[in-house]
CSV table of N, CA and C in Angstrom, one decimal:
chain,number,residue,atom,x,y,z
A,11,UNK,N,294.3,213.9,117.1
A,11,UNK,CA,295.4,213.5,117.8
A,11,UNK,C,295.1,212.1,118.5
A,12,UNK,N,295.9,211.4,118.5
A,12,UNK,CA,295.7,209.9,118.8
A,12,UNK,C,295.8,210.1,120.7
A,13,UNK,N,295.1,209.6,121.1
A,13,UNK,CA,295.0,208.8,122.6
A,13,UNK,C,295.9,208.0,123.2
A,14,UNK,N,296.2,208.6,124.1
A,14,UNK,CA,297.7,207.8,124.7
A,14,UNK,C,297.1,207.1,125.7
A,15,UNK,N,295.7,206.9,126.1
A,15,UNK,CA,295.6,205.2,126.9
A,15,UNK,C,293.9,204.6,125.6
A,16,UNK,N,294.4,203.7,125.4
A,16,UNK,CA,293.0,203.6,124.1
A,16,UNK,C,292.0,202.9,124.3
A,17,UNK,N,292.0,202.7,126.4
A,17,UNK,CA,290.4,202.1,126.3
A,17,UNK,C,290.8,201.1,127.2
A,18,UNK,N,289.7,200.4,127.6
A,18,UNK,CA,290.1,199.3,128.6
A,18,UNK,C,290.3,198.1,127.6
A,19,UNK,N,290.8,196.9,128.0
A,19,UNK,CA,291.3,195.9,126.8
A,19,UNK,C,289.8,195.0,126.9
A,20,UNK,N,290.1,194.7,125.4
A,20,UNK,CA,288.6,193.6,125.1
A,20,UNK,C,288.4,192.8,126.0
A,21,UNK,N,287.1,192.5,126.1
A,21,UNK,CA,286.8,191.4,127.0
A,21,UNK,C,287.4,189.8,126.3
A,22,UNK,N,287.6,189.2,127.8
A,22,UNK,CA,287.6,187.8,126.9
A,22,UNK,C,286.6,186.7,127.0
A,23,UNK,N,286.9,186.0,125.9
A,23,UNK,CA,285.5,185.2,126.0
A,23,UNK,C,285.7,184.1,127.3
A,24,UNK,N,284.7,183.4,128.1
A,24,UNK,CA,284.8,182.1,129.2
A,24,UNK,C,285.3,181.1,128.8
A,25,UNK,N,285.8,181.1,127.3
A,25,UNK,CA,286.7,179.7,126.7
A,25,UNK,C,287.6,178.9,128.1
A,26,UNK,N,287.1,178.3,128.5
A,26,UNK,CA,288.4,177.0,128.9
A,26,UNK,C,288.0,177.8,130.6
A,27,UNK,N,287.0,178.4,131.4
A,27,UNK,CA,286.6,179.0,132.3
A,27,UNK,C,285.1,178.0,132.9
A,28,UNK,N,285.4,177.4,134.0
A,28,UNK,CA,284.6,176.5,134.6
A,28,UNK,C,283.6,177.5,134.5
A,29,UNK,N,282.6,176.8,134.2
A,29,UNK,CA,281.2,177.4,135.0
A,29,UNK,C,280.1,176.8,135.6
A,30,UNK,N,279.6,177.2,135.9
A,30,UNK,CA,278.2,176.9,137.3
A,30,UNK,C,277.1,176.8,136.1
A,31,UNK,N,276.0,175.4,136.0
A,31,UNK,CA,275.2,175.2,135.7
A,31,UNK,C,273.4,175.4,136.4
A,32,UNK,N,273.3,176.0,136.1
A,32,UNK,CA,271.8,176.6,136.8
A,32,UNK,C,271.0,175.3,136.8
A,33,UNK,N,270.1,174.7,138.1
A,33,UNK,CA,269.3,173.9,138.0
A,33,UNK,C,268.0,174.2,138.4
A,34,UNK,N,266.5,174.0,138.6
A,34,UNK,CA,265.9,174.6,138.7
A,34,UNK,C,265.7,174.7,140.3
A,35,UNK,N,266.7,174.2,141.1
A,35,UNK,CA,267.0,174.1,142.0
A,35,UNK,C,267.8,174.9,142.8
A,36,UNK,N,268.9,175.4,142.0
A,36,UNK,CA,269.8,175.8,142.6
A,36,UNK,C,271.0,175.5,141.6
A,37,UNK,N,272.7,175.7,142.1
A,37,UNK,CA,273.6,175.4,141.2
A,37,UNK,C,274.3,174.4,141.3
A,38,UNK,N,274.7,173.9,140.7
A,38,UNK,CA,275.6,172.6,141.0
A,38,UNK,C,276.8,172.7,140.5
A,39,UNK,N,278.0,171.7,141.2
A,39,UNK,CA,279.4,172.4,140.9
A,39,UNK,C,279.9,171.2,140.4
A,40,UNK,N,279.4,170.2,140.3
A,40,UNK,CA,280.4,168.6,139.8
A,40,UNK,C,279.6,167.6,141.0
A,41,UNK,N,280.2,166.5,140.7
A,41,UNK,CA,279.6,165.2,141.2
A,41,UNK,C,280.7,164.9,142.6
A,42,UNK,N,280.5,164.4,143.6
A,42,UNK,CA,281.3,163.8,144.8
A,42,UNK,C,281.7,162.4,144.0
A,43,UNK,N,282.4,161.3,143.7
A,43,UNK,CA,282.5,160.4,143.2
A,43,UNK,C,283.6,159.5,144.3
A,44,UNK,N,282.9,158.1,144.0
A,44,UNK,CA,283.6,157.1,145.1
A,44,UNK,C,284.6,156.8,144.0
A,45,UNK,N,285.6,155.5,145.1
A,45,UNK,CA,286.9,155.2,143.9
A,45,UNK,C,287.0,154.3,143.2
A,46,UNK,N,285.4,154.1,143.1
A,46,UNK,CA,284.9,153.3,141.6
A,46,UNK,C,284.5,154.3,140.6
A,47,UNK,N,284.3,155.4,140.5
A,47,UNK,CA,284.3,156.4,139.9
A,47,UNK,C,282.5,156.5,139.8
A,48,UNK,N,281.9,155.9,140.7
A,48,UNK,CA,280.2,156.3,140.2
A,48,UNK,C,280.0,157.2,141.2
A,49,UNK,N,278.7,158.4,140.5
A,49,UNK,CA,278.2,159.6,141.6
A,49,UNK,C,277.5,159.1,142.1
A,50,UNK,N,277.6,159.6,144.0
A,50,UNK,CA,277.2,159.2,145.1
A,50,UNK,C,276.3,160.8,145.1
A,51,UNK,N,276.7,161.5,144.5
A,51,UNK,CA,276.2,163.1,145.5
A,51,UNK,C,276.0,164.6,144.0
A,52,UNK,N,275.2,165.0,143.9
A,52,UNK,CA,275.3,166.5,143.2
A,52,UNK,C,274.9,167.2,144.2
A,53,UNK,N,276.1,168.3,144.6
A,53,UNK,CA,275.8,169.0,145.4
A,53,UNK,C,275.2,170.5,144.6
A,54,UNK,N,273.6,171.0,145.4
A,54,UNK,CA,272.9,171.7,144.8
A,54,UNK,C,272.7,173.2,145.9
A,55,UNK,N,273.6,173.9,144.9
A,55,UNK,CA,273.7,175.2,146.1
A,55,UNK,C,272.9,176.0,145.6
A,56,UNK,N,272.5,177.0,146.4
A,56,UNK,CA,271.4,178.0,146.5
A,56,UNK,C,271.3,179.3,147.4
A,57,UNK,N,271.1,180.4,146.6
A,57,UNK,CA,270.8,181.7,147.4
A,57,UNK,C,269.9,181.7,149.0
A,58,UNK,N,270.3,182.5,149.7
A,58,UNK,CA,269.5,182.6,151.0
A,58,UNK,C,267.8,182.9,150.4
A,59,UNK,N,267.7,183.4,149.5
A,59,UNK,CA,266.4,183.5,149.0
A,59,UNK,C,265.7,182.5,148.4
A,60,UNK,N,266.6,181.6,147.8
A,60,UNK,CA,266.4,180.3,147.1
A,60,UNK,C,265.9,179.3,148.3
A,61,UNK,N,266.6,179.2,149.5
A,61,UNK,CA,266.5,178.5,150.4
A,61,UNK,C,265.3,178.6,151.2
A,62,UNK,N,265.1,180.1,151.4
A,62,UNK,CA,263.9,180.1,151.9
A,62,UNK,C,262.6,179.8,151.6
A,63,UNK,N,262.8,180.2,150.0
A,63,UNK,CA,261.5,179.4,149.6
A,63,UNK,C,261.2,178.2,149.4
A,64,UNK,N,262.7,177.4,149.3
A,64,UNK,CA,262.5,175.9,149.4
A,64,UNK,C,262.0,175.4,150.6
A,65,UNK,N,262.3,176.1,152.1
A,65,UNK,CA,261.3,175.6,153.2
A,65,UNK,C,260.1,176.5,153.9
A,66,UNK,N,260.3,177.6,152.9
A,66,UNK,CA,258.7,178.2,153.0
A,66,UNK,C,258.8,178.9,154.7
A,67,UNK,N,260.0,179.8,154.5
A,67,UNK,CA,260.0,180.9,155.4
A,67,UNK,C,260.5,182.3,154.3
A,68,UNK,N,260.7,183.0,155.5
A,68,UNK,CA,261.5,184.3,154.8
A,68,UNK,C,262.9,184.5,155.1
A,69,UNK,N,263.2,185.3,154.2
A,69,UNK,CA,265.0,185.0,154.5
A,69,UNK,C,265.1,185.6,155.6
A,70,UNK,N,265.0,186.6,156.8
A,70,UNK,CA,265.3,186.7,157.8
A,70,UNK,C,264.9,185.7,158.6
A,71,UNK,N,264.0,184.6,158.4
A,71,UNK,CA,264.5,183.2,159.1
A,71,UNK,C,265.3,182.9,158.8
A,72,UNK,N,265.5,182.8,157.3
A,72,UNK,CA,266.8,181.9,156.8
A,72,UNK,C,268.5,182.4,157.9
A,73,UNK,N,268.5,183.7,157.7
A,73,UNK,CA,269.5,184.8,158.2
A,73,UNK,C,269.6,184.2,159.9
A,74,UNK,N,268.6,184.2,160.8
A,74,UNK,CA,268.4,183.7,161.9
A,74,UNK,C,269.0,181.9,161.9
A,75,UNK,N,268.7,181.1,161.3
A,75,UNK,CA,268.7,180.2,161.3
A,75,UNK,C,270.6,179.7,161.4
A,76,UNK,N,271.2,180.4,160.1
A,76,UNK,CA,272.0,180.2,159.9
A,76,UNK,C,272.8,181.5,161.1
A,77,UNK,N,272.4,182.0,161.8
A,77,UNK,CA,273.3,183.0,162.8
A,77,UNK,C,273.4,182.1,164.0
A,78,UNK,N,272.4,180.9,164.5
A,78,UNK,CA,272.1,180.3,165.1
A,78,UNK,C,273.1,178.6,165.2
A,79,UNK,N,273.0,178.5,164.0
A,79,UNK,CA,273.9,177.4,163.7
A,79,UNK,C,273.3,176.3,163.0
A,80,UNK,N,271.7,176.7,162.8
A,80,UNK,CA,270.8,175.4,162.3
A,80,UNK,C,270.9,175.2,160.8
A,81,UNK,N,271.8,176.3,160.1
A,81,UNK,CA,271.9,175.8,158.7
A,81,UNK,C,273.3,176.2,158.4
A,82,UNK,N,274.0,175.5,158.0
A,82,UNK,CA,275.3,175.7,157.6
A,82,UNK,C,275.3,176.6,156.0
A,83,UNK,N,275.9,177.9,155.9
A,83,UNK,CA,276.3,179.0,154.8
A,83,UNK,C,278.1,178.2,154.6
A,84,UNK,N,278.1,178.4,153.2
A,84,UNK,CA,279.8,178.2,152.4
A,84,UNK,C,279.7,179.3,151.4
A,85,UNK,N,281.2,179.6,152.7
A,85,UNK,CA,281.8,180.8,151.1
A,85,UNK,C,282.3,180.2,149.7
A,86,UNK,N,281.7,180.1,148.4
A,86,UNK,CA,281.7,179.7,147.5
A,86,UNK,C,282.9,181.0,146.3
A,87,UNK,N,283.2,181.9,147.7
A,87,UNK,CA,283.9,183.5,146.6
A,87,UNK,C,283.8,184.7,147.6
A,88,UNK,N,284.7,185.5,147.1
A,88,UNK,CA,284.6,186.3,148.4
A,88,UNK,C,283.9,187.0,148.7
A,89,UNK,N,282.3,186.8,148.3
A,89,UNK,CA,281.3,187.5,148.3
A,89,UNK,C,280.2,186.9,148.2
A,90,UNK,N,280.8,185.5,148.2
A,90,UNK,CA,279.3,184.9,147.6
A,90,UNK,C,279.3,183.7,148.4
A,91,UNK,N,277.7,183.6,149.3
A,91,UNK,CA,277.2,182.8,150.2
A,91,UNK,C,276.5,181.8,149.4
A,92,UNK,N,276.2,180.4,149.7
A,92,UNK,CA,275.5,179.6,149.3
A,92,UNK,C,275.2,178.5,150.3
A,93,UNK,N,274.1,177.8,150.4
A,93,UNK,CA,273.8,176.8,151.3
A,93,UNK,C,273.5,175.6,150.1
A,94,UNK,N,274.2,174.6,150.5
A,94,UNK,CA,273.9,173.1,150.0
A,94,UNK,C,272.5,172.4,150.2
A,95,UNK,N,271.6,172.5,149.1
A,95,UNK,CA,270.1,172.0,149.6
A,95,UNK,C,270.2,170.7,149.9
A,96,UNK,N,271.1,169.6,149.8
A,96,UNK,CA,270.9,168.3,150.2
A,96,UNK,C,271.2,168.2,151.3
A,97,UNK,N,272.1,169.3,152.1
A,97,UNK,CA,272.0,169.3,153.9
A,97,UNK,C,270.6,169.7,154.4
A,98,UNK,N,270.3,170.7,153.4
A,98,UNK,CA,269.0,171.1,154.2
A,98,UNK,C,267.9,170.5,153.9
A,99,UNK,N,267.6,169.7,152.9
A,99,UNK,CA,266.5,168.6,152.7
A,99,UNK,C,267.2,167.3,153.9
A,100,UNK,N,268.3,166.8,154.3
A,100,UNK,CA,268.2,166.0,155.1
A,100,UNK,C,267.9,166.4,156.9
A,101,UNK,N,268.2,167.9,156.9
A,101,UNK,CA,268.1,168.5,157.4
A,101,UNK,C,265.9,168.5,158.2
A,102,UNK,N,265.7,168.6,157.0
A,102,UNK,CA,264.1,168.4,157.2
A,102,UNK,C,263.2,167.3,156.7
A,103,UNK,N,264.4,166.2,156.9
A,103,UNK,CA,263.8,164.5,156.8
A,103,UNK,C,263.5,163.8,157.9
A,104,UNK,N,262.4,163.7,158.5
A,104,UNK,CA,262.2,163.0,159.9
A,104,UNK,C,263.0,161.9,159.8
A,105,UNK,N,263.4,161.9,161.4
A,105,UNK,CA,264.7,161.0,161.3
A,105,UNK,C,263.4,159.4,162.3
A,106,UNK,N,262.1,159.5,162.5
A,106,UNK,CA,261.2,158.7,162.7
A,106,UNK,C,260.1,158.9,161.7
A,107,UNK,N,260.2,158.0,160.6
A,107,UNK,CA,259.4,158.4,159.9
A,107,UNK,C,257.9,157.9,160.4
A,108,UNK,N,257.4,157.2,161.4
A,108,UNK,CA,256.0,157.0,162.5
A,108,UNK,C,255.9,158.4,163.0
A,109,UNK,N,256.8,158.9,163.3
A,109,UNK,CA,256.6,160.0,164.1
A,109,UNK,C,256.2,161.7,163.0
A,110,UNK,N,256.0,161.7,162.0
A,110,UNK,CA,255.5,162.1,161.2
A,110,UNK,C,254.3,162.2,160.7
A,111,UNK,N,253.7,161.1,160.5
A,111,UNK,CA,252.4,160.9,160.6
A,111,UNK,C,251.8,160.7,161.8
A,112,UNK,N,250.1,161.5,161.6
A,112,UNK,CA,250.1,161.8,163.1
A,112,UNK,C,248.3,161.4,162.7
């Protein structure tokens, strides 16, 4: 006897579906471009776990940090958190570069 609902419908393929390029960094979403059309910026976003290993804490710093206000989190989906590593590398660029070396 035949099946009166016959299954969930085939998947479709990501044809013509933006996608997120993995870098060994993190992901990037496109270029910021001035209105000469050359890139100024790749923005390189990254998991709370990604992040933390990029400045060599644990993610409950990371978690602290960002409850705090010292790292900016973007909802990238409604579920999905990411921090932009080129805030947070300028973020940890002495802004006296004398005052670094010690």
């Amino acid at each position: 006897m035949a099946r009166a609902h016959p299954g969930p419908p085939p998947r479709m393929s990501n044809v013509g579906q933006r996608s997120r390029r993995c870098t060994p960094t993190g992901y990037t979403t496109g270029h910021d471009t001035t209105a000469g059309g050359q890139v100024t910026n790749t923005r390189r976003w990254a998991t709370k776990e990604e992040v933390a290993e990029h400045i060599r804490v644990s993610v409950k710093t990371v978690q602290r940090m960002t409850a705090r206000g010292e790292l900016t989190a973007h909802n990238v989906g409604p579920r999905l958190i990411r921090y932009d590593l080129n805030e947070i590398d300028a973020m940890l660029t002495p802004t006296n570069p004398e005052s670094a070396v010690r």
